[in-house]
Amino acid sequence: MFESGAILLYLAEKTGQFLPADARGRKTAMEWLFWQVGGLGPMAGQNHHFGVYAPERIPYAVTRYVNETNRLYGVMDRRLADRPFLGGDEYSIADMAAYPWVVPWKRQQQNLDDFANLRRWFDSIRERPATLRAYARAEPYSAQPAVTE
C-alpha cells in the first residue's frame, strides 16, 4: 500500500477510529485529508526544498513557497476558528495528515503566533500522548527533534 492519504484512510476504516461514522462528518474529514494531500503537503514540501535543500538559492521560488505556505496556514487558521480539529469536533486522519507539515514551521519561515487557532490546534496535537510516543520512537532516526519547534 502506498500514498499517505490512502494509508490513513485504510487504517481508519480497518480500525473504525479517527474517521466519523456519519456521512457528513466523514465527508468533511475526507475533504481536509485531501486538502492536505493536494495542497499543504506539496506546497510545504516545495518550501522545504527551495528554502533548505536546493543546491542553489532561487529567491523567486523561496518567496513563492514561503508565501503559499503562509496562505495555507491562514486557510487552516480560519477553519479552526470555531472547531477544535480540521474535520470538526473530533481528532481525525485529516489532523494526522496535516500536523507533520506544520511541525517544521520555523524552517518554513512561518510564525505560528500569527495564527492563533492554528497554534492552539498544533499545541493540542503536539501534547497528545500518541503524538509524544510517535515522535519519541522516531527520535533515534531523526537528525533534529521535530516536536520541540
Short mmCIF file of C-alpha atoms in Angstrom, two decimals:
data_model
loop_
_atom_site.label_atom_id
_atom_site.label_comp_id
_atom_site.label_asym_id
_atom_site.label_seq_id
_atom_site.Cartn_x
_atom_site.Cartn_y
_atom_site.Cartn_z
CA MET A 1 0.00 0.00 0.00
CA PHE A 2 1.28 3.50 -0.79
CA GLU A 3 0.26 7.16 -0.59
CA SER A 4 -0.17 8.62 2.88
CA GLY A 5 -3.81 9.60 2.44
CA ALA A 6 -4.76 6.12 1.24
CA ILE A 7 -2.84 4.53 4.11
CA LEU A 8 -4.59 6.74 6.68
CA LEU A 9 -8.00 6.03 5.14
CA TYR A 10 -7.32 2.28 5.10
CA LEU A 11 -6.23 2.29 8.75
CA ALA A 12 -9.22 4.39 9.82
CA GLU A 13 -11.65 2.09 8.03
CA LYS A 14 -9.93 -1.06 9.31
CA THR A 15 -9.89 0.08 12.96
CA GLY A 16 -13.12 2.07 12.99
CA GLN A 17 -11.23 5.01 14.52
CA PHE A 18 -10.31 8.57 13.54
CA LEU A 19 -12.96 8.93 10.84
CA PRO A 20 -16.51 9.95 11.75
CA ALA A 21 -19.17 7.31 11.15
CA ASP A 22 -21.82 9.77 9.99
CA ALA A 23 -21.80 10.70 6.30
CA ARG A 24 -21.39 14.44 6.81
CA GLY A 25 -18.56 14.11 9.33
CA ARG A 26 -16.82 11.53 7.17
CA LYS A 27 -17.10 13.76 4.09
CA THR A 28 -15.66 16.73 5.97
CA ALA A 29 -12.72 14.79 7.38
CA MET A 30 -12.02 13.38 3.91
CA GLU A 31 -12.14 16.86 2.36
CA TRP A 32 -9.48 18.06 4.77
CA LEU A 33 -7.41 14.92 4.29
CA PHE A 34 -7.44 15.52 0.53
CA TRP A 35 -6.77 19.23 1.06
CA GLN A 36 -3.58 18.29 2.89
CA VAL A 37 -2.56 15.69 0.31
CA GLY A 38 -3.16 18.04 -2.62
CA GLY A 39 -2.18 21.36 -1.09
CA LEU A 40 -0.41 21.68 2.23
CA GLY A 41 1.95 18.74 1.74
CA PRO A 42 3.12 19.59 -1.77
CA MET A 43 3.45 23.33 -1.13
CA ALA A 44 5.22 22.96 2.22
CA GLY A 45 7.42 20.34 0.58
CA GLN A 46 8.42 22.84 -2.10
CA ASN A 47 9.03 25.37 0.67
CA HIS A 48 11.46 22.91 2.29
CA HIS A 49 13.14 22.08 -1.00
CA PHE A 50 13.81 25.62 -2.16
CA GLY A 51 14.38 27.07 1.32
CA VAL A 52 16.57 24.35 2.81
CA TYR A 53 17.70 21.65 0.39
CA ALA A 54 18.09 23.16 -3.10
CA PRO A 55 21.72 23.30 -4.20
CA GLU A 56 21.24 26.84 -5.48
CA ARG A 57 19.11 29.55 -3.85
CA ILE A 58 16.38 30.83 -6.17
CA PRO A 59 14.80 33.86 -4.46
CA TYR A 60 11.61 33.76 -6.54
CA ALA A 61 10.98 30.11 -5.61
CA VAL A 62 11.75 30.67 -1.94
CA THR A 63 9.39 33.64 -1.77
CA ARG A 64 6.67 31.88 -3.74
CA TYR A 65 6.56 28.81 -1.48
CA VAL A 66 7.00 30.71 1.79
CA ASN A 67 4.03 32.86 0.77
CA GLU A 68 1.96 29.86 -0.32
CA THR A 69 2.68 28.06 2.95
CA ASN A 70 1.59 31.19 4.77
CA ARG A 71 -1.64 31.29 2.76
CA LEU A 72 -2.35 27.64 3.58
CA TYR A 73 -1.66 28.23 7.27
CA GLY A 74 -4.25 31.01 7.02
CA VAL A 75 -6.78 28.59 5.49
CA MET A 76 -6.25 26.21 8.41
CA ASP A 77 -6.39 29.05 10.93
CA ARG A 78 -9.78 30.19 9.58
CA ARG A 79 -11.07 26.61 9.52
CA LEU A 80 -10.05 26.11 13.15
CA ALA A 81 -11.65 29.35 14.36
CA ASP A 82 -14.82 27.63 15.55
CA ARG A 83 -13.86 23.99 15.90
CA PRO A 84 -11.08 22.07 17.66
CA PHE A 85 -9.97 19.96 14.69
CA LEU A 86 -9.89 20.21 10.92
CA GLY A 87 -12.72 17.74 10.47
CA GLY A 88 -14.84 19.17 13.27
CA ASP A 89 -15.21 18.16 16.89
CA GLU A 90 -13.08 15.01 16.81
CA TYR A 91 -9.44 14.34 16.04
CA SER A 92 -9.25 12.53 12.70
CA ILE A 93 -6.97 11.34 9.93
CA ALA A 94 -7.18 14.86 8.50
CA ASP A 95 -5.35 16.17 11.56
CA MET A 96 -2.89 13.28 11.45
CA ALA A 97 -2.05 14.13 7.85
CA ALA A 98 -1.71 17.89 8.36
CA TYR A 99 0.14 18.05 11.67
CA PRO A 100 3.58 16.84 10.48
CA TRP A 101 3.59 19.54 7.79
CA VAL A 102 3.19 22.23 10.45
CA VAL A 103 5.85 20.78 12.80
CA PRO A 104 8.74 22.45 10.89
CA TRP A 105 7.02 25.86 10.85
CA LYS A 106 10.24 27.69 11.67
CA ARG A 107 12.07 26.07 8.76
CA GLN A 108 9.12 27.08 6.58
CA GLN A 109 9.73 30.70 7.63
CA GLN A 110 6.36 30.90 9.36
CA ASN A 111 5.32 32.22 12.77
CA LEU A 112 2.61 30.20 14.49
CA ASP A 113 1.91 33.16 16.74
CA ASP A 114 0.40 34.85 13.67
CA PHE A 115 -2.23 32.08 13.56
CA ALA A 116 -3.88 31.77 16.97
CA ASN A 117 -6.30 28.99 16.02
CA LEU A 118 -3.65 27.00 14.21
CA ARG A 119 -1.31 27.44 17.19
CA ARG A 120 -4.00 26.10 19.57
CA TRP A 121 -4.61 23.11 17.27
CA PHE A 122 -0.87 22.46 16.87
CA ASP A 123 -0.22 22.61 20.62
CA SER A 124 -3.16 20.31 21.39
CA ILE A 125 -1.95 17.67 18.92
CA ARG A 126 1.69 18.05 19.97
CA GLU A 127 0.70 17.18 23.56
CA ARG A 128 -1.39 14.12 22.68
CA PRO A 129 0.13 11.03 24.31
CA ALA A 130 0.17 9.16 20.98
CA THR A 131 1.96 12.05 19.27
CA LEU A 132 4.56 12.17 22.02
CA ARG A 133 5.10 8.41 21.74
CA ALA A 134 5.38 8.51 17.95
CA TYR A 135 7.96 11.30 17.91
CA ALA A 136 9.91 9.65 20.73
CA ARG A 137 10.09 6.42 18.72
CA ALA A 138 11.31 8.36 15.66
CA GLU A 139 13.93 10.34 17.58
CA PRO A 140 16.80 7.88 17.06
CA TYR A 141 16.29 8.18 13.29
CA SER A 142 15.99 11.96 13.16
CA ALA A 143 18.86 14.41 12.83
CA GLN A 144 16.92 17.03 14.77
CA PRO A 145 14.00 16.82 17.21
CA ALA A 146 10.74 17.59 15.41
CA VAL A 147 8.29 18.22 18.25
CA THR A 148 10.29 20.93 20.01
CA GLU A 149 9.86 23.67 17.38
#
